[in-house]
Each structure stands twice: as structure tokens, then as C-alpha cells.
Amino acid sequence: MKILCCLCFSEEDEPGEEEDSVEAMKEGGFVNGGNSEGNIGIPEEAEDVRGRDRDEHLRLFEGMVEAVRGGGAHWDDSLSVGALDSLRASMRTSRRSKGESSSGSSAAASEDCDHDSHHKRAKVHSDFHELDNWHGFAMLLLDSSVCECCYSTAICSVAGNSNSSGDRNYDNTHGSFVASKNEIFHHTFMLNNVDEENQVDSSGGKDNEEDESGTSKTEDLEVRMDLTDDLLHMVFSFLDHINLCRAAIVCRQWRAASAHEDFWRCLNFENRNISVEQFGDMCRRYPNATEVNVSGTPAIHMLVMRAISSLRNLEVLTVGRGQLGDTFFHSLATDCHALKRLNINDATLGNGTQEIPINHDRLRHLQLTKCRVMRISIRCPQLETLSLKRSNMAQALLNCPLLHDLDIGSCHKLSDAAIRSAATSCPQLESLDMSNCSCVSDETLREIALNCASLHDLDASYCPNISLESVRLPALKVLKLDSCEGITSASMAAIAYSYSLEVLVLDNCSLLASVSLDLPCLQNIRLVHCRKFAELSLRSLKLSSIMVSNCPLLRQINITSDSLQKLSLQKQESLTTLTLQCQSLQEVDLTDCESLTNSICDVFSDGGGCPMLKTLILANCECLTAVHFSSTSLVSLSLDGCRAITSLELKCPYLEKVSLDGCDHLERAEFCPVGLRSLNLGICPKLNVLGIEAPNMELLELKGCGVLSEAFINCPLLTSLDASFCSQLKDDCLSATTASCPKIESLILMSCPSVGSDGLYSLSCLKRLTVLDLSYTFLTNLLPVFESCVELKASFNAFRPAHIPIFSSVLKLQACKYLIDSSLEPLYKEDALPSLQELDLSYGTLCQSAIEELLSCCTHLTHVSLNGCVNMHDLNWGSSSEQLSELPGISVPSDMFSPGSDHEAIQQPNRLLQNLNCVGCPNIKKVLIPPAARCFHLSSLNLSLSIHLKEVDLACFNLCFLNLR
């Protein structure tokens, strides 16, 4: 939605057309000058009066600029100067002497444009369904209107050759208008003088600049915006004062709407350098304001007195950072009857040594923070909340029968007797903050308990003399005793009488040794940095939060709760016994609880008191040796860093995640059953017995379990098994695994020297095997693999889905040095693995002829690795047709190599080879791949480290990568 808003108003919008026309011609320079049609004269006396009015307005505007500039972090001084210069320029233009006249058409055009932009009401046609809310609409309307207002004014300025670039800022990059500080100042001034005749806005007259058809040029730029006053009032209700001032620059209707008293109920001049005259003008303009803030302004006493005397509906008054005289407090009761909230911060009351009375019949909230006064007397029958926080009075006399919230925190000069007198004089007291009042004693607390039966919130933190001896507060709900050195285990007897207690804070109670509480409503307890704390016993069905931290001597914890869901007891190095009866507990973190023993397993197993436990963290619990969990709820278990564990048994059918990093002494592990989808046991080098029953497991890594000799794996959905370097894994384990895991697709048996023919024959059970890695094994031949393939073809090929290969598509035989030259013959003579695509024979001992025969016949291979094959002497695929025709499956015509032969006459099938690696083959001297080899798909050839290579002749049209380093 695009909203174009020009400063144009119709003739109907402004009454007094004739007066505006005269004024416009006067401001345009036609005061005593003449034109072809006649002269219009204005008396010099009237001009002088009008000039004096402008000077007065200018001085007031400059004062407002200086007032707000003093504390405004949002204002720019350079823009304020630009506003003043612009206003002075308009004043000088209107005060031309009798001898000056309009000497150019540009000035007339400028005046006409100025008149048109101030006397035509804007119209709008928009789809309100495009807006998310009224606030978004208000901001969009304001930004677009102010932007187009600036644009229209700029056109008029260009037409009149006027220099007004300092008045507004237009961001061409973003296409948006940013209200400068001078405009906000200027229009704040205008809001306060909206009823006066403004000399800049009220230049009347008709639009004299028209084209040949009689149509106004400015009218052609106009997109009309018709908003009723009610609608505009609703939109402006979402704007703050800064944006209201921005809206005032659009048009006279917007200026009047933004000046409505509904939007100026709160006069906030905090940290503003406003004078008494300016503040009085604002109070006269908005006599119905209900809230005033003059905190941080100079001469706050005079400003406050002006507010009290002018604003009869004042309800909220905020002052501070100055001195308030006696007359202010006497005037509160006589001149400020509607006052409900008084906030005084960082102020000196009176002369600082006398008693200050505050008497008011309607005051409900009083805040005197950081105030300097000797004595204070407060008589407010309707007062509900009182804060004297951080004030230095020595005496506080209260006569407030309805007071329910009292804050005297950090009032260091208040004596114990003064605190007792102040608190006990308020029988309806519900909340009391006496933190950092070091002189408070148990006697004062007992008196408060007797006189304030409704007290439910008490903050006595940093009160070293409190021990709660014989204190009974049955209605108490919140008790904060942070850093109370007198609190000991004996204090728990007094706390136990607070049957309604919900929140208890005992941080930094250095003498507290034990806590034993049975409170039915307790929900939250904190025990942090209690250096002698050793035992905790809590019984509360509603307990939902426990914070226990940095208690180095804590040994025993017993918790009973039906609401606790998360328990964190990190770094409790001495904790040995943990008893939980928590029916809703779901997460437990016992990280770095180094003294926990194997008995912790009974707590978190079925029947141990945590039937809904899902997450358990036992990281770095170094005293655990045998971990046995049987839980039907456990989902995640962390045993990271538990280096002493040697035996692990998990019977957790819903366990989905287990972490064993650092369990490098684990010897025996049983996961029967578990809900794991993946498991990595390669980080347990001493594991020798393994049992896994996981119906959902898909990935199992045993890489590095070098001593694993017994393994029972029953994972019917397992697709990937990596048993690399399992040197003790034998044929019976492999056969049992392949029988119970028929869906294995990737099987890695690298460096498994104990696997023999019996184990390889069992591969016939793996009907979906696509990757087989037998590198670094002691295989003498591949007959078991190929024979299992023959059985597989006979039993499976007839009904296999089209997308499932017959056998492995990847076969890795790296460093199989015991293979004989005929081991690979079934690949091309018997078509043993017709779906084989990747073959790795690196570091093998097969002879040159066996490799050449394989490469010539297995045209379906896509990736071949012959790295480090010392028997490879040449890679020559340029043999004669007779030699090629002797190979099985190859039919080559006699004219294949004739000079006149072309590609169409070749009947040899295309090779699918894409990647060929011959890295580190020291005996290769020549590489020849002619067109007759039909390697049309070869894209990567790596011959690096072939130090004797002398000749390379390639005809591979798709070759992208060639390494001859």
C-alpha cells in the first residue's frame, strides 16, 4: 500500500479566505510593491505588530529547543540549529520593507506551493486488510505521510529557489522520511500554540500557478487522503509523543489531532533542561494531565509547585535528584487532592535535618528511595504501599492503617526499635522487606508476628542477628534469609511452623548444617554456598524446584515430592546417599558427584521412586564400577567420564540415547533390550563381551574393540555394522550376527584376521548387502563370497525388487596379500557380482595379467583403486583386436583399429569407469587409453607418486581431474 501525502488543502478547509489571501500576498513580497493588475498596501504599524508576534514565537520556540536539548539523547543539535535558521528565514521573508517587491516568478510559485500545501486536506484510498493491526497502520500512515510531506515541500522549495534542506531529512536509499529533531521541537511548540495564528502555516491565498487547462500542478501530485477526526484520533492513540510530534508536520488536521489532550495526559520531562516558564506553559495547555515526571530537571521544587498549583487532576507525581522544600509537603494535602502515587528518588527532603510530614487522605502509593532526611512522619489513611529503600532517616512514624506493603531495605540508620515501631503500627501488613537492616533482632520479629497476622512475605536477608528463636509466622508464604549468619539447624523448628510457606531461600547461611522440613505447600527452596551444610530432608507434595549448589560437605539427600520434575545436583563431591520419592521427576543431573556409589542404580530403576524418569546424567561419577539399570521410562543416559565402570547392564526398552565417552575400562556390556537406533562402542577398547537386543537399531560401530571375542547381536533392523580392527571376532559370532540381522547393507570387516571361510559363507543371509570391506584380512581366495553369491542368485534373484542389487556394489580388498591370481576370475567368468560398481585392490599382490584381464572384462565397474600395486607395470589399453577378442564376452570387428574406422563401427561395449586411482604404483611407466578402449565416462585419473611414469596418452573426452604429481 502506497500512501502519498502532500501538504495541500482545499479552499473549503480554511475559513477566512480573503484574510489568508492578503496574508499570503504580504508574505510573498507584495506589501508595498505593485504588479500589472494593482497594488495592495499593508499599514506599517500592522506589519510591526505582526513582526513582534513572530519574534515572540521565535523566542519561545528557541526556548523549547534549548529545554529539550539539555537531556535528550534522541535529539541532534545540528538539526535544531537548522530548524531555528529555517524559522528565522521565514520571519525575515515576512518582514520585507516597503521598497521590496516580488522580483521573480519563482517567489510567487514558492508562495503558491506553500499555500497549496497548507490548505488542502489530504485524502487516502487504501485496503485496510493489508495491515496486521492498528499500531502497524498508524506507523505506516505516519511514515508515508511525513515522507510525502517532505517530498511535496521539496518540490515547492525547488520551484521557489528556497533553501530548506536543513528542515527535513529524506533518506533516498530507503525511501523513508526520518523526523529530525528540529521538526519535533518545532511542532511541539506548534502543539502548544495551535489556537494561535501561525505565520508559517497560515499563508492563505489561492493557487495561482496552473497549467493551460486550469489544473493545479500541485494537484497533479496529490493522492488524496480522507480520514475523519474520529478515525484519526483512533490511529493516533497508538503513537508515542515523539511520533505525535512527527505527525503534526503533515497538515493542519493532523496537527490539531496530535495536540488532543487525550494523548498528553502524561507530561514526562525526566532529565530535560526545561524552564519554569516552559513547564507552566505546558501545564496551561494541558490542565487535565494526570501524570508528571520532572525527575532530574533543574529547580525541581519550583516545577513541582507549579504542577501542584496548575494540575488539579494530578494523580501520579515523580520527582528526584534535587531538594524539595517544606512547602511542597504542606501543599500536597491542600492543593493536590487527586494524587494517588508519589515517587521521590535521590532527593533531599527539607534541609535534611528536620522532620518532614507527609499527610494525604487519598494517597495510595508512596516511594521515597535514596532520600536524605532526619525524621519522617507519614499519615495517609488510604496508603497501601510504602518504600523507604536506601533512605537514611533515623526515625519513621507511620499512621497508615491500610498499609500492606512496606519496604525499608538498606535503611541502615533505622534502629531496631524504629523498625519495630514502624512495622507493628501497620496491622494489615502483608509484605515486609527489611533486608540489609543489620540491627533487626528476633525480638522485633516476634513483635511483628504478634501484630501482623496477615504477613505472608518476609525478606530478612543480610540480617546477621536473626536466628528465628521462638518466632512463629504461620501465614508466611515467602521467606528469604540470604546471608543470615545466625540461621542454624535449630532455626528449622521455627520455619516448620510456617505451614503455608511456598518459597524458602537459605543461600550463604554459613552455620547451617542440616535442613529437615515437612511443609505441604513448599514449592521452591534454594541452598547455595552453605559451606557446612551436610544433610537435606524435604517432604512436600508441591515441591517443584530445588537449587542446591556449592555445598562441599553435603552427604545425604532425601526428597519426597509429587510435583518435582527436574533435579540438578551438580558438583556435590561428597554426596553418597540419594533417596527420592518423586512421582513426576523426569530429569536428573548428577554431574561431578564423585562420591556416588553403585547403589544409585536402585534409585533410578523401576521401584526406586522415580517411575517417570526420562533423562539421567551421571557424567564424571568416578566411583561407579558396575551400572545396572532396569527402567521402563528411561530415554537418555549419560555415563561420560565414568572411567571406573567395568560392567554395564541396561534393560531399558525405551532407551534411545546412551553416551559412554571415556568409559575406557568397560569390559562387559549388555543392552537387552533397549530402544537405541545407533550405538558406538569403539571408544571402549577393553570390551570383550557384548550382548545387544535392540529392535530399532540401525547403526552399530565396534571399530576399535580389539579384544571383543563374544558378541551376541540381535538387531533385525540393523543396516550398518562396522567391526574394523576386531581382531578376536570369530566366524561363529559373524554367522550368528548375519542370521539375526538380515537387513545389513554395509559390512566392514577391515583387519579382522580371525574371520575365515565359514564366516564369509554366512554372507548369503544378507540379501541387501551393498558394501563389503574385507581389507587387511588373511583371505587366500574369495570362493566363499562368490559361492554365497551363487546361492543368493538362485534363491533371491527371481523375486527381488528392481531397486535392490543382487549383491554388494562395493567390494574392498585392500592389502589382501594372500589372494591368488585366480581369486577374481569369478567376477567376469562366472558373472559372480554383476552389480559390483566399486572395487578396491590397493596394496595387493595380484599380478599384472590378472588386473588387466579384470579391467578389460568388468566394464560395469565405475570406481577402481589400484593404489600401491607393485605388480602394475603399465596401464596399456591399446592392445590389438585379436588380443581383445580372446577375452570372454568381447566381440571386436577386424577393422576396429583401421585408419578409416569410426566410432559407429566399434561393437565393444562402453566402459562405465568414472574414477581410476593408481597412486604410488612405482613400476608404471606408460599409461595408454585410446578411443578404442571406450572410456567415455572416465572423469578422474590419479597417477600421483608414480615416480617412473614417462608417457601418458589419453583419449577420455569427459576427463575433469588428472593428477600427475
XYZ file of N, CA, C and O in Angstrom, residues 419-512:
376
model
N 12.377 0.208 63.624
C 11.812 -0.770 62.685
C 10.616 -1.468 63.318
O 9.576 -1.680 62.691
N 10.757 -1.829 64.590
C 9.664 -2.500 65.292
C 8.433 -1.603 65.363
O 7.303 -2.034 65.117
N 8.649 -0.322 65.675
C 7.533 0.609 65.780
C 6.852 0.820 64.433
O 5.615 0.858 64.351
N 7.656 0.942 63.372
C 7.079 1.180 62.049
C 6.267 -0.016 61.572
O 5.158 0.132 61.047
N 6.799 -1.214 61.755
C 6.119 -2.403 61.233
C 4.876 -2.747 62.053
O 3.823 -3.097 61.506
N 4.979 -2.660 63.359
C 3.842 -3.049 64.195
C 2.694 -2.052 64.146
O 1.580 -2.375 64.585
N 2.944 -0.844 63.638
C 1.861 0.140 63.515
C 0.993 -0.094 62.285
O 0.062 0.674 62.047
N 1.313 -1.119 61.512
C 0.558 -1.430 60.283
C -0.060 -2.812 60.446
O 0.535 -3.830 60.024
N -1.236 -2.921 61.032
C -1.822 -4.250 61.325
C -2.191 -5.035 60.081
O -2.316 -6.262 60.158
N -2.369 -4.377 58.919
C -2.745 -5.076 57.692
C -1.529 -5.468 56.848
O -1.684 -5.870 55.697
N -0.351 -5.354 57.413
C 0.872 -5.596 56.650
C 0.923 -7.029 56.119
O 0.729 -7.987 56.862
N 1.208 -7.129 54.817
C 1.304 -8.435 54.163
C 2.718 -8.734 53.663
O 3.122 -9.894 53.612
N 3.437 -7.692 53.259
C 4.784 -7.885 52.710
C 5.739 -6.918 53.398
O 5.475 -5.716 53.464
N 6.864 -7.449 53.888
C 7.843 -6.636 54.613
C 9.237 -6.985 54.112
O 9.651 -8.137 54.134
N 9.946 -5.949 53.647
C 11.333 -6.100 53.208
C 12.218 -5.325 54.166
O 12.199 -4.087 54.188
N 12.982 -6.042 54.973
C 13.909 -5.415 55.902
C 15.337 -5.899 55.651
O 16.165 -5.948 56.565
N 15.614 -6.249 54.418
C 16.948 -6.731 54.070
C 17.985 -5.642 54.301
O 17.722 -4.452 54.125
N 19.178 -6.076 54.707
C 20.298 -5.177 54.975
C 20.031 -4.227 56.139
O 20.672 -3.173 56.229
N 19.102 -4.575 57.003
C 18.916 -3.835 58.256
C 19.610 -4.651 59.354
O 19.001 -5.542 59.969
N 20.863 -4.372 59.557
C 21.696 -5.247 60.381
C 21.310 -5.264 61.847
O 21.693 -6.184 62.581
N 20.534 -4.282 62.291
C 20.213 -4.223 63.713
C 18.933 -4.976 64.073
O 18.570 -5.053 65.256
N 18.243 -5.558 63.121
C 16.995 -6.259 63.410
C 17.282 -7.493 64.273
O 18.221 -8.255 64.018
N 16.425 -7.689 65.281
C 16.611 -8.799 66.211
C 15.404 -9.730 66.180
O 14.364 -9.424 65.579
N 15.551 -10.877 66.843
C 14.440 -11.823 66.947
C 13.271 -11.218 67.716
O 12.107 -11.547 67.464
N 13.562 -10.316 68.686
C 12.500 -9.678 69.441
C 11.593 -8.867 68.515
O 10.361 -8.897 68.653
N 12.187 -8.172 67.554
C 11.387 -7.408 66.592
C 10.536 -8.340 65.746
O 9.355 -8.059 65.477
N 11.092 -9.457 65.327
C 10.318 -10.414 64.537
C 9.165 -10.996 65.335
O 8.068 -11.228 64.788
N 9.384 -11.241 66.613
C 8.295 -11.766 67.431
C 7.163 -10.744 67.577
O 5.977 -11.095 67.532
N 7.518 -9.466 67.757
C 6.506 -8.425 67.848
C 5.738 -8.293 66.525
O 4.515 -8.120 66.519
N 6.457 -8.371 65.444
C 5.795 -8.291 64.134
C 4.859 -9.474 63.950
O 3.737 -9.339 63.428
N 5.281 -10.660 64.350
C 4.431 -11.841 64.221
C 3.146 -11.702 65.033
O 2.076 -12.179 64.612
N 3.220 -11.025 66.188
C 2.034 -10.858 67.035
C 1.080 -9.803 66.494
O -0.135 -9.940 66.605
N 1.608 -8.742 65.891
C 0.781 -7.618 65.464
C 0.386 -7.675 63.986
O -0.544 -6.968 63.592
N 1.100 -8.451 63.182
C 0.824 -8.518 61.731
C 0.466 -9.964 61.381
O 1.296 -10.720 60.851
N -0.747 -10.320 61.683
C -1.162 -11.712 61.479
C -1.262 -12.085 60.012
O -1.247 -13.272 59.667
N -1.363 -11.085 59.130
C -1.526 -11.368 57.697
C -0.206 -11.363 56.943
O -0.205 -11.476 55.714
N 0.906 -11.226 57.605
C 2.202 -11.161 56.933
C 2.500 -12.472 56.210
O 2.544 -13.540 56.835
N 2.675 -12.396 54.880
C 2.957 -13.615 54.101
C 4.238 -13.518 53.288
O 4.634 -14.484 52.642
N 4.900 -12.353 53.290
C 6.138 -12.202 52.522
C 7.141 -11.458 53.388
O 6.930 -10.282 53.721
N 8.255 -12.113 53.742
C 9.264 -11.521 54.610
C 10.642 -11.721 54.002
O 11.049 -12.845 53.698
N 11.356 -10.588 53.813
C 12.738 -10.623 53.329
C 13.629 -10.081 54.432
O 13.653 -8.871 54.697
N 14.340 -10.964 55.101
C 15.244 -10.586 56.184
C 16.680 -10.934 55.833
O 17.501 -11.241 56.717
N 17.022 -10.872 54.573
C 18.373 -11.198 54.126
C 19.390 -10.211 54.685
O 19.077 -9.032 54.908
N 20.599 -10.705 54.909
C 21.708 -9.888 55.405
C 21.381 -9.245 56.760
O 21.759 -8.108 57.030
N 20.655 -9.988 57.574
C 20.378 -9.562 58.954
C 21.083 -10.557 59.871
O 20.522 -11.625 60.188
N 22.295 -10.281 60.286
C 23.112 -11.290 60.988
C 22.600 -11.656 62.379
O 23.002 -12.704 62.913
N 21.737 -10.832 62.987
C 21.286 -11.102 64.353
C 20.030 -11.956 64.420
O 19.517 -12.221 65.511
N 19.521 -12.405 63.304
C 18.284 -13.181 63.284
C 18.604 -14.672 63.373
O 19.416 -15.198 62.605
N 17.943 -15.358 64.310
C 18.048 -16.816 64.415
C 16.672 -17.480 64.400
O 16.583 -18.708 64.404
N 15.610 -16.670 64.392
C 14.213 -17.131 64.390
C 13.840 -17.880 65.669
O 12.905 -18.686 65.673
N 14.525 -17.611 66.734
C 14.203 -18.275 68.002
C 12.834 -17.812 68.495
O 12.576 -16.620 68.676
N 11.940 -18.775 68.715
C 10.575 -18.542 69.216
C 9.745 -17.669 68.287
O 8.760 -17.067 68.716
N 10.114 -17.576 67.040
C 9.345 -16.798 66.065
C 8.339 -17.720 65.387
O 8.712 -18.791 64.883
N 7.075 -17.311 65.369
C 6.031 -18.116 64.748
C 5.278 -17.255 63.740
O 4.645 -16.264 64.101
N 5.392 -17.634 62.479
C 4.738 -16.899 61.389
C 3.920 -17.895 60.559
O 4.335 -18.325 59.482
N 2.758 -18.288 61.039
C 2.001 -19.352 60.351
C 1.474 -18.957 58.976
O 1.252 -19.836 58.140
N 1.261 -17.660 58.711
C 0.700 -17.245 57.421
C 1.769 -16.979 56.377
O 1.453 -16.642 55.230
N 3.033 -17.133 56.730
C 4.124 -16.777 55.832
C 4.153 -17.697 54.610
O 4.036 -18.922 54.723
N 4.327 -17.076 53.412
C 4.421 -17.826 52.153
C 5.811 -17.718 51.516
O 6.246 -18.655 50.857
N 6.468 -16.572 51.707
C 7.795 -16.360 51.123
C 8.729 -15.915 52.232
O 8.455 -14.914 52.917
N 9.827 -16.626 52.414
C 10.818 -16.294 53.439
C 12.199 -16.304 52.798
O 12.644 -17.323 52.278
N 12.873 -15.147 52.870
C 14.208 -15.010 52.290
C 15.186 -14.696 53.407
O 15.069 -13.673 54.082
N 16.145 -15.597 53.585
C 17.136 -15.470 54.649
C 18.536 -15.580 54.075
O 19.408 -16.261 54.621
N 18.778 -14.921 52.989
C 20.084 -14.956 52.325
C 21.138 -14.301 53.214
O 20.947 -13.187 53.713
N 22.250 -15.022 53.419
C 23.408 -14.495 54.168
C 23.055 -14.102 55.592
O 23.531 -13.080 56.106
N 22.216 -14.884 56.236
C 21.894 -14.676 57.651
C 22.776 -15.609 58.470
O 22.525 -16.834 58.537
N 23.792 -15.047 59.082
C 24.772 -15.864 59.792
C 24.210 -16.534 61.041
O 24.795 -17.489 61.547
N 23.083 -16.023 61.555
C 22.515 -16.619 62.765
C 21.616 -17.805 62.510
O 21.172 -18.469 63.461
N 21.328 -18.122 61.249
C 20.456 -19.254 60.922
C 21.233 -20.551 61.054
O 22.283 -20.743 60.414
N 20.706 -21.468 61.886
C 21.322 -22.775 62.104
C 20.260 -23.858 61.934
O 19.115 -23.586 61.579
N 20.635 -25.075 62.218
C 19.687 -26.184 62.118
C 18.538 -26.017 63.099
O 17.410 -26.469 62.841
N 18.800 -25.348 64.240
C 17.733 -25.122 65.220
C 16.673 -24.171 64.685
O 15.523 -24.184 65.140
N 17.030 -23.347 63.706
C 16.060 -22.406 63.131
C 14.991 -23.127 62.323
O 13.927 -22.553 62.062
N 15.257 -24.353 61.905
C 14.276 -25.080 61.109
C 12.999 -25.376 61.910
O 11.923 -25.519 61.326
N 13.122 -25.434 63.241
C 11.926 -25.672 64.061
C 10.956 -24.519 63.939
O 9.728 -24.712 63.903
N 11.475 -23.272 63.873
C 10.598 -22.111 63.704
C 10.011 -22.078 62.298
O 8.824 -21.756 62.113
N 10.819 -22.411 61.298
C 10.323 -22.406 59.920
C 9.253 -23.471 59.724
O 8.320 -23.301 58.934
N 9.359 -24.562 60.467
C 8.388 -25.644 60.324
C 6.979 -25.221 60.727
O 6.001 -25.858 60.316
N 6.838 -24.147 61.524
C 5.512 -23.660 61.908
C 4.836 -22.876 60.782
O 3.640 -22.600 60.871
N 5.583 -22.514 59.765
C 5.004 -21.774 58.629
C 4.413 -22.785 57.659
O 5.023 -23.133 56.636
N 3.234 -23.279 57.987
C 2.634 -24.355 57.197
C 2.301 -23.920 55.769
O 2.188 -24.764 54.883
N 2.146 -22.623 55.556
C 1.781 -22.134 54.219
C 2.993 -21.720 53.389
O 2.833 -21.177 52.285
N 4.183 -21.961 53.892
C 5.398 -21.498 53.219
C 5.532 -22.144 51.835
O 5.419 -23.365 51.688
N 5.804 -21.270 50.824
C 5.943 -21.730 49.452
C 7.364 -21.545 48.914
O 7.824 -22.353 48.111
N 8.042 -20.471 49.318
C 9.384 -20.166 48.827
C 10.306 -19.968 50.016
O 9.994 -19.185 50.929
N 11.455 -20.645 50.007
C 12.423 -20.543 51.085
C 13.812 -20.376 50.476
O 14.254 -21.192 49.668
N 14.502 -19.298 50.883
C 15.846 -19.002 50.389
C 16.801 -19.014 51.559
O 16.641 -18.242 52.517
N 17.815 -19.894 51.500
C 18.786 -20.048 52.580
C 20.210 -19.959 52.046
O 21.117 -20.605 52.577
N 20.427 -19.166 51.023
C 21.754 -19.044 50.432
C 22.733 -18.415 51.431
O 22.373 -17.507 52.192
N 23.984 -18.902 51.375
C 25.083 -18.309 52.141
C 24.848 -18.304 53.648
O 25.378 -17.438 54.356
N 24.060 -19.240 54.136
C 23.905 -19.407 55.586
C 25.051 -20.301 56.062
O 24.957 -21.540 56.034
N 26.126 -19.676 56.490
C 27.380 -20.393 56.693
C 27.343 -21.366 57.876
O 28.157 -22.296 57.936
N 26.423 -21.184 58.832
C 26.363 -22.064 60.007
C 25.301 -23.148 59.885
O 25.157 -23.977 60.774
N 24.592 -23.175 58.815
C 23.520 -24.159 58.635
C 24.121 -25.525 58.295
O 24.855 -25.664 57.310
